[in-house]
Amino acid sequence: MHDPYHARSKPPEPAVCPQCGIVFHEGRWQRLPRPAAAHDHVCPACRRTEDHFPAGYVTLSGKFLTIHREEIMQLVRNEETNENSGHPLQRIMGIEDQQDKIVITTTDVHLARRIGEAVHHAYRGDLDVKYSPDEYLVRVSWER
Ligand SMILES: [Zn+2]
């Protein structure tokens, strides 16, 4: 699976993202101390955020959600923290809290699926995961 955002922005090493400060080292973006002489290069996660172009959409809905909204969102946040600690390109881009549903956008397809699976694992309900034919975009829906 090759995310066009990753392919497009293969930077020279070492490089530092001027927006979030992560470092491109040995072929991947990592959380490292800033190298002495580094190129500025916007990382794929910040680029997607700038472009308002999420890789993943997670839609949570249903009556159970409206009652347990806070604890479910805590779980979502925890999932992001866990993923992000080892994989700094895995981020939540935005959370749109609507009356009867919550739409979470992510910078990577993997995180969207992880969030959906974590909520499903903890609260059961109905989970649906749909990838676009090229697999660069995933739409995850959970309802209970
Ligand atoms: Zn960045």
mmCIF file with all atom_site columns, C-alpha atoms and ligand atoms in Angstrom:
data_model
loop_
_atom_site.group_PDB
_atom_site.id
_atom_site.type_symbol
_atom_site.label_atom_id
_atom_site.label_alt_id
_atom_site.label_comp_id
_atom_site.label_asym_id
_atom_site.label_entity_id
_atom_site.label_seq_id
_atom_site.pdbx_PDB_ins_code
_atom_site.Cartn_x
_atom_site.Cartn_y
_atom_site.Cartn_z
_atom_site.occupancy
_atom_site.B_iso_or_equiv
_atom_site.pdbx_formal_charge
_atom_site.auth_seq_id
_atom_site.auth_comp_id
_atom_site.auth_asym_id
_atom_site.auth_atom_id
_atom_site.pdbx_PDB_model_num
ATOM   1   C  CA . MET A 1 1   ? 0.000   0.000  0.000  1.00 0.00 ? 1   MET A CA 1
ATOM   2   C  CA . HIS A 1 2   ? 1.618   3.235  -1.143 1.00 0.00 ? 2   HIS A CA 1
ATOM   3   C  CA . ASP A 1 3   ? 0.097   6.425  0.110  1.00 0.00 ? 3   ASP A CA 1
ATOM   4   C  CA . PRO A 1 4   ? 0.601   9.074  -2.589 1.00 0.00 ? 4   PRO A CA 1
ATOM   5   C  CA . TYR A 1 5   ? 1.397   11.554 0.172  1.00 0.00 ? 5   TYR A CA 1
ATOM   6   C  CA . HIS A 1 6   ? 4.333   9.422  1.262  1.00 0.00 ? 6   HIS A CA 1
ATOM   7   C  CA . ALA A 1 7   ? 5.624   8.826  -2.251 1.00 0.00 ? 7   ALA A CA 1
ATOM   8   C  CA . ARG A 1 8   ? 5.291   12.482 -3.205 1.00 0.00 ? 8   ARG A CA 1
ATOM   9   C  CA . SER A 1 9   ? 7.274   13.757 -0.292 1.00 0.00 ? 9   SER A CA 1
ATOM   10  C  CA . LYS A 1 10  ? 10.325  11.559 0.033  1.00 0.00 ? 10  LYS A CA 1
ATOM   11  C  CA . PRO A 1 11  ? 12.708  14.091 1.539  1.00 0.00 ? 11  PRO A CA 1
ATOM   12  C  CA . PRO A 1 12  ? 16.496  14.308 1.574  1.00 0.00 ? 12  PRO A CA 1
ATOM   13  C  CA . GLU A 1 13  ? 18.006  13.110 4.869  1.00 0.00 ? 13  GLU A CA 1
ATOM   14  C  CA . PRO A 1 14  ? 18.120  14.370 7.462  1.00 0.00 ? 14  PRO A CA 1
ATOM   15  C  CA . ALA A 1 15  ? 14.985  16.464 7.191  1.00 0.00 ? 15  ALA A CA 1
ATOM   16  C  CA . VAL A 1 16  ? 12.805  18.136 9.789  1.00 0.00 ? 16  VAL A CA 1
ATOM   17  C  CA . CYS A 1 17  ? 9.146   19.024 9.404  1.00 0.00 ? 17  CYS A CA 1
ATOM   18  C  CA . PRO A 1 18  ? 8.980   22.780 10.114 1.00 0.00 ? 18  PRO A CA 1
ATOM   19  C  CA . GLN A 1 19  ? 5.408   22.407 11.353 1.00 0.00 ? 19  GLN A CA 1
ATOM   20  C  CA . CYS A 1 20  ? 5.448   19.512 13.801 1.00 0.00 ? 20  CYS A CA 1
ATOM   21  C  CA . GLY A 1 21  ? 9.218   18.990 14.286 1.00 0.00 ? 21  GLY A CA 1
ATOM   22  C  CA . ILE A 1 22  ? 9.451   15.272 13.504 1.00 0.00 ? 22  ILE A CA 1
ATOM   23  C  CA . VAL A 1 23  ? 12.619  14.051 11.773 1.00 0.00 ? 23  VAL A CA 1
ATOM   24  C  CA . PHE A 1 24  ? 13.042  12.008 8.578  1.00 0.00 ? 24  PHE A CA 1
ATOM   25  C  CA . HIS A 1 25  ? 15.786  9.520  9.322  1.00 0.00 ? 25  HIS A CA 1
ATOM   26  C  CA . GLU A 1 26  ? 16.703  6.157  7.782  1.00 0.00 ? 26  GLU A CA 1
ATOM   27  C  CA . GLY A 1 27  ? 13.740  6.234  5.451  1.00 0.00 ? 27  GLY A CA 1
ATOM   28  C  CA . ARG A 1 28  ? 10.984  7.066  7.909  1.00 0.00 ? 28  ARG A CA 1
ATOM   29  C  CA . TRP A 1 29  ? 9.547   9.883  9.961  1.00 0.00 ? 29  TRP A CA 1
ATOM   30  C  CA . GLN A 1 30  ? 10.434  9.595  13.632 1.00 0.00 ? 30  GLN A CA 1
ATOM   31  C  CA . ARG A 1 31  ? 10.353  11.555 16.823 1.00 0.00 ? 31  ARG A CA 1
ATOM   32  C  CA . LEU A 1 32  ? 14.041  12.387 17.316 1.00 0.00 ? 32  LEU A CA 1
ATOM   33  C  CA . PRO A 1 33  ? 16.120  15.333 18.474 1.00 0.00 ? 33  PRO A CA 1
ATOM   34  C  CA . ARG A 1 34  ? 16.579  17.866 15.681 1.00 0.00 ? 34  ARG A CA 1
ATOM   35  C  CA . PRO A 1 35  ? 19.779  17.084 13.702 1.00 0.00 ? 35  PRO A CA 1
ATOM   36  C  CA . ALA A 1 36  ? 22.356  19.885 13.422 1.00 0.00 ? 36  ALA A CA 1
ATOM   37  C  CA . ALA A 1 37  ? 22.015  20.441 9.676  1.00 0.00 ? 37  ALA A CA 1
ATOM   38  C  CA . ALA A 1 38  ? 18.618  19.391 8.435  1.00 0.00 ? 38  ALA A CA 1
ATOM   39  C  CA . HIS A 1 39  ? 16.482  20.210 5.421  1.00 0.00 ? 39  HIS A CA 1
ATOM   40  C  CA . ASP A 1 40  ? 13.045  21.649 6.027  1.00 0.00 ? 40  ASP A CA 1
ATOM   41  C  CA . HIS A 1 41  ? 10.436  19.326 4.625  1.00 0.00 ? 41  HIS A CA 1
ATOM   42  C  CA . VAL A 1 42  ? 6.751   19.269 5.503  1.00 0.00 ? 42  VAL A CA 1
ATOM   43  C  CA . CYS A 1 43  ? 5.815   15.732 6.605  1.00 0.00 ? 43  CYS A CA 1
ATOM   44  C  CA . PRO A 1 44  ? 2.938   13.842 4.932  1.00 0.00 ? 44  PRO A CA 1
ATOM   45  C  CA . ALA A 1 45  ? 0.675   14.249 7.980  1.00 0.00 ? 45  ALA A CA 1
ATOM   46  C  CA . CYS A 1 46  ? 1.081   18.034 8.097  1.00 0.00 ? 46  CYS A CA 1
ATOM   47  C  CA . ARG A 1 47  ? 0.705   18.223 4.308  1.00 0.00 ? 47  ARG A CA 1
ATOM   48  C  CA . ARG A 1 48  ? -2.603  16.357 4.437  1.00 0.00 ? 48  ARG A CA 1
ATOM   49  C  CA . THR A 1 49  ? -3.768  18.615 7.238  1.00 0.00 ? 49  THR A CA 1
ATOM   50  C  CA . GLU A 1 50  ? -2.851  21.714 5.203  1.00 0.00 ? 50  GLU A CA 1
ATOM   51  C  CA . ASP A 1 51  ? -4.649  20.316 2.166  1.00 0.00 ? 51  ASP A CA 1
ATOM   52  C  CA . HIS A 1 52  ? -7.713  19.330 4.250  1.00 0.00 ? 52  HIS A CA 1
ATOM   53  C  CA . PHE A 1 53  ? -7.364  15.922 2.643  1.00 0.00 ? 53  PHE A CA 1
ATOM   54  C  CA . PRO A 1 54  ? -7.901  13.155 5.230  1.00 0.00 ? 54  PRO A CA 1
ATOM   55  C  CA . ALA A 1 55  ? -6.907  9.552  4.560  1.00 0.00 ? 55  ALA A CA 1
ATOM   56  C  CA . GLY A 1 56  ? -9.532  8.185  6.931  1.00 0.00 ? 56  GLY A CA 1
ATOM   57  C  CA . TYR A 1 57  ? -13.055 9.055  8.001  1.00 0.00 ? 57  TYR A CA 1
ATOM   58  C  CA . VAL A 1 58  ? -14.558 7.458  11.093 1.00 0.00 ? 58  VAL A CA 1
ATOM   59  C  CA . THR A 1 59  ? -18.261 8.053  11.632 1.00 0.00 ? 59  THR A CA 1
ATOM   60  C  CA . LEU A 1 60  ? -19.678 7.094  15.009 1.00 0.00 ? 60  LEU A CA 1
ATOM   61  C  CA . SER A 1 61  ? -23.436 7.157  15.464 1.00 0.00 ? 61  SER A CA 1
ATOM   62  C  CA . GLY A 1 62  ? -26.396 5.697  17.329 1.00 0.00 ? 62  GLY A CA 1
ATOM   63  C  CA . LYS A 1 63  ? -28.272 6.104  20.579 1.00 0.00 ? 63  LYS A CA 1
ATOM   64  C  CA . PHE A 1 64  ? -25.575 4.369  22.633 1.00 0.00 ? 64  PHE A CA 1
ATOM   65  C  CA . LEU A 1 65  ? -23.059 6.902  21.345 1.00 0.00 ? 65  LEU A CA 1
ATOM   66  C  CA . THR A 1 66  ? -25.120 9.866  22.467 1.00 0.00 ? 66  THR A CA 1
ATOM   67  C  CA . ILE A 1 67  ? -25.294 8.421  25.991 1.00 0.00 ? 67  ILE A CA 1
ATOM   68  C  CA . HIS A 1 68  ? -21.642 7.304  26.243 1.00 0.00 ? 68  HIS A CA 1
ATOM   69  C  CA . ARG A 1 69  ? -20.119 10.023 24.092 1.00 0.00 ? 69  ARG A CA 1
ATOM   70  C  CA . GLU A 1 70  ? -17.458 11.080 26.595 1.00 0.00 ? 70  GLU A CA 1
ATOM   71  C  CA . GLU A 1 71  ? -16.030 7.657  27.389 1.00 0.00 ? 71  GLU A CA 1
ATOM   72  C  CA . ILE A 1 72  ? -16.088 6.646  23.722 1.00 0.00 ? 72  ILE A CA 1
ATOM   73  C  CA . MET A 1 73  ? -14.189 9.796  22.732 1.00 0.00 ? 73  MET A CA 1
ATOM   74  C  CA . GLN A 1 74  ? -11.696 9.105  25.514 1.00 0.00 ? 74  GLN A CA 1
ATOM   75  C  CA . LEU A 1 75  ? -11.084 5.699  23.962 1.00 0.00 ? 75  LEU A CA 1
ATOM   76  C  CA . VAL A 1 76  ? -10.622 7.344  20.543 1.00 0.00 ? 76  VAL A CA 1
ATOM   77  C  CA . ARG A 1 77  ? -8.077  9.761  21.994 1.00 0.00 ? 77  ARG A CA 1
ATOM   78  C  CA . ASN A 1 78  ? -6.219  6.932  23.744 1.00 0.00 ? 78  ASN A CA 1
ATOM   79  C  CA . GLU A 1 79  ? -6.038  5.004  20.499 1.00 0.00 ? 79  GLU A CA 1
ATOM   80  C  CA . GLU A 1 80  ? -4.499  8.029  18.776 1.00 0.00 ? 80  GLU A CA 1
ATOM   81  C  CA . THR A 1 81  ? -1.971  8.497  21.593 1.00 0.00 ? 81  THR A CA 1
ATOM   82  C  CA . ASN A 1 82  ? -0.946  4.826  21.484 1.00 0.00 ? 82  ASN A CA 1
ATOM   83  C  CA . GLU A 1 83  ? -0.536  4.775  17.707 1.00 0.00 ? 83  GLU A CA 1
ATOM   84  C  CA . ASN A 1 84  ? 1.123   8.161  17.508 1.00 0.00 ? 84  ASN A CA 1
ATOM   85  C  CA . SER A 1 85  ? 3.816   7.397  20.061 1.00 0.00 ? 85  SER A CA 1
ATOM   86  C  CA . GLY A 1 86  ? 5.483   4.911  17.710 1.00 0.00 ? 86  GLY A CA 1
ATOM   87  C  CA . HIS A 1 87  ? 4.168   6.254  14.395 1.00 0.00 ? 87  HIS A CA 1
ATOM   88  C  CA . PRO A 1 88  ? 4.157   10.049 14.386 1.00 0.00 ? 88  PRO A CA 1
ATOM   89  C  CA . LEU A 1 89  ? 2.301   10.277 11.059 1.00 0.00 ? 89  LEU A CA 1
ATOM   90  C  CA . GLN A 1 90  ? -0.774  8.668  12.642 1.00 0.00 ? 90  GLN A CA 1
ATOM   91  C  CA . ARG A 1 91  ? -2.893  11.607 13.782 1.00 0.00 ? 91  ARG A CA 1
ATOM   92  C  CA . ILE A 1 92  ? -6.433  12.726 14.209 1.00 0.00 ? 92  ILE A CA 1
ATOM   93  C  CA . MET A 1 93  ? -6.976  15.684 11.855 1.00 0.00 ? 93  MET A CA 1
ATOM   94  C  CA . GLY A 1 94  ? -10.338 16.798 13.096 1.00 0.00 ? 94  GLY A CA 1
ATOM   95  C  CA . ILE A 1 95  ? -13.365 15.849 15.149 1.00 0.00 ? 95  ILE A CA 1
ATOM   96  C  CA . GLU A 1 96  ? -16.724 17.097 13.997 1.00 0.00 ? 96  GLU A CA 1
ATOM   97  C  CA . ASP A 1 97  ? -19.278 16.669 16.712 1.00 0.00 ? 97  ASP A CA 1
ATOM   98  C  CA . GLN A 1 98  ? -22.734 16.745 15.200 1.00 0.00 ? 98  GLN A CA 1
ATOM   99  C  CA . GLN A 1 99  ? -26.017 16.219 16.933 1.00 0.00 ? 99  GLN A CA 1
ATOM   100 C  CA . ASP A 1 100 ? -26.446 12.506 16.287 1.00 0.00 ? 100 ASP A CA 1
ATOM   101 C  CA . LYS A 1 101 ? -22.987 11.514 15.094 1.00 0.00 ? 101 LYS A CA 1
ATOM   102 C  CA . ILE A 1 102 ? -19.283 12.232 15.398 1.00 0.00 ? 102 ILE A CA 1
ATOM   103 C  CA . VAL A 1 103 ? -17.028 12.331 12.359 1.00 0.00 ? 103 VAL A CA 1
ATOM   104 C  CA . ILE A 1 104 ? -13.302 11.867 13.033 1.00 0.00 ? 104 ILE A CA 1
ATOM   105 C  CA . THR A 1 105 ? -10.792 12.454 10.254 1.00 0.00 ? 105 THR A CA 1
ATOM   106 C  CA . THR A 1 106 ? -7.290  10.973 10.293 1.00 0.00 ? 106 THR A CA 1
ATOM   107 C  CA . THR A 1 107 ? -3.997  11.497 8.463  1.00 0.00 ? 107 THR A CA 1
ATOM   108 C  CA . ASP A 1 108 ? -3.588  7.787  7.774  1.00 0.00 ? 108 ASP A CA 1
ATOM   109 C  CA . VAL A 1 109 ? -5.903  4.909  6.837  1.00 0.00 ? 109 VAL A CA 1
ATOM   110 C  CA . HIS A 1 110 ? -4.379  2.700  9.513  1.00 0.00 ? 110 HIS A CA 1
ATOM   111 C  CA . LEU A 1 111 ? -5.392  4.937  12.415 1.00 0.00 ? 111 LEU A CA 1
ATOM   112 C  CA . ALA A 1 112 ? -8.990  5.213  11.165 1.00 0.00 ? 112 ALA A CA 1
ATOM   113 C  CA . ARG A 1 113 ? -9.303  1.429  11.092 1.00 0.00 ? 113 ARG A CA 1
ATOM   114 C  CA . ARG A 1 114 ? -7.660  1.120  14.509 1.00 0.00 ? 114 ARG A CA 1
ATOM   115 C  CA . ILE A 1 115 ? -10.135 3.575  16.036 1.00 0.00 ? 115 ILE A CA 1
ATOM   116 C  CA . GLY A 1 116 ? -13.098 1.738  14.517 1.00 0.00 ? 116 GLY A CA 1
ATOM   117 C  CA . GLU A 1 117 ? -11.813 -1.624 15.729 1.00 0.00 ? 117 GLU A CA 1
ATOM   118 C  CA . ALA A 1 118 ? -11.094 -0.308 19.230 1.00 0.00 ? 118 ALA A CA 1
ATOM   119 C  CA . VAL A 1 119 ? -14.601 1.121  19.620 1.00 0.00 ? 119 VAL A CA 1
ATOM   120 C  CA . HIS A 1 120 ? -16.110 -2.067 18.215 1.00 0.00 ? 120 HIS A CA 1
ATOM   121 C  CA . HIS A 1 121 ? -14.001 -4.219 20.513 1.00 0.00 ? 121 HIS A CA 1
ATOM   122 C  CA . ALA A 1 122 ? -14.966 -2.209 23.594 1.00 0.00 ? 122 ALA A CA 1
ATOM   123 C  CA . TYR A 1 123 ? -18.659 -1.583 22.885 1.00 0.00 ? 123 TYR A CA 1
ATOM   124 C  CA . ARG A 1 124 ? -19.675 -4.116 20.202 1.00 0.00 ? 124 ARG A CA 1
ATOM   125 C  CA . GLY A 1 125 ? -22.295 -2.551 17.879 1.00 0.00 ? 125 GLY A CA 1
ATOM   126 C  CA . ASP A 1 126 ? -21.931 -2.590 14.072 1.00 0.00 ? 126 ASP A CA 1
ATOM   127 C  CA . LEU A 1 127 ? -18.646 -1.829 12.368 1.00 0.00 ? 127 LEU A CA 1
ATOM   128 C  CA . ASP A 1 128 ? -18.202 -1.264 8.650  1.00 0.00 ? 128 ASP A CA 1
ATOM   129 C  CA . VAL A 1 129 ? -14.854 -0.594 6.962  1.00 0.00 ? 129 VAL A CA 1
ATOM   130 C  CA . LYS A 1 130 ? -14.733 0.440  3.307  1.00 0.00 ? 130 LYS A CA 1
ATOM   131 C  CA . TYR A 1 131 ? -11.545 1.183  1.403  1.00 0.00 ? 131 TYR A CA 1
ATOM   132 C  CA . SER A 1 132 ? -11.493 3.122  -1.846 1.00 0.00 ? 132 SER A CA 1
ATOM   133 C  CA . PRO A 1 133 ? -10.379 0.893  -4.773 1.00 0.00 ? 133 PRO A CA 1
ATOM   134 C  CA . ASP A 1 134 ? -6.824  2.282  -4.578 1.00 0.00 ? 134 ASP A CA 1
ATOM   135 C  CA . GLU A 1 135 ? -6.809  1.860  -0.751 1.00 0.00 ? 135 GLU A CA 1
ATOM   136 C  CA . TYR A 1 136 ? -5.622  5.415  -0.115 1.00 0.00 ? 136 TYR A CA 1
ATOM   137 C  CA . LEU A 1 137 ? -8.867  6.300  1.620  1.00 0.00 ? 137 LEU A CA 1
ATOM   138 C  CA . VAL A 1 138 ? -10.900 4.430  4.193  1.00 0.00 ? 138 VAL A CA 1
ATOM   139 C  CA . ARG A 1 139 ? -14.384 5.111  5.500  1.00 0.00 ? 139 ARG A CA 1
ATOM   140 C  CA . VAL A 1 140 ? -15.128 3.483  8.831  1.00 0.00 ? 140 VAL A CA 1
ATOM   141 C  CA . SER A 1 141 ? -18.616 3.530  10.293 1.00 0.00 ? 141 SER A CA 1
ATOM   142 C  CA . TRP A 1 142 ? -19.634 2.354  13.700 1.00 0.00 ? 142 TRP A CA 1
ATOM   143 C  CA . GLU A 1 143 ? -23.147 2.416  15.049 1.00 0.00 ? 143 GLU A CA 1
ATOM   144 C  CA . ARG A 1 144 ? -24.742 1.402  18.277 1.00 0.00 ? 144 ARG A CA 1
HETATM 145 ZN ZN . ZN  B 2 .   ? 4.789   17.610 10.233 1.00 0.00 ? 1   ZN  B ZN 1
#
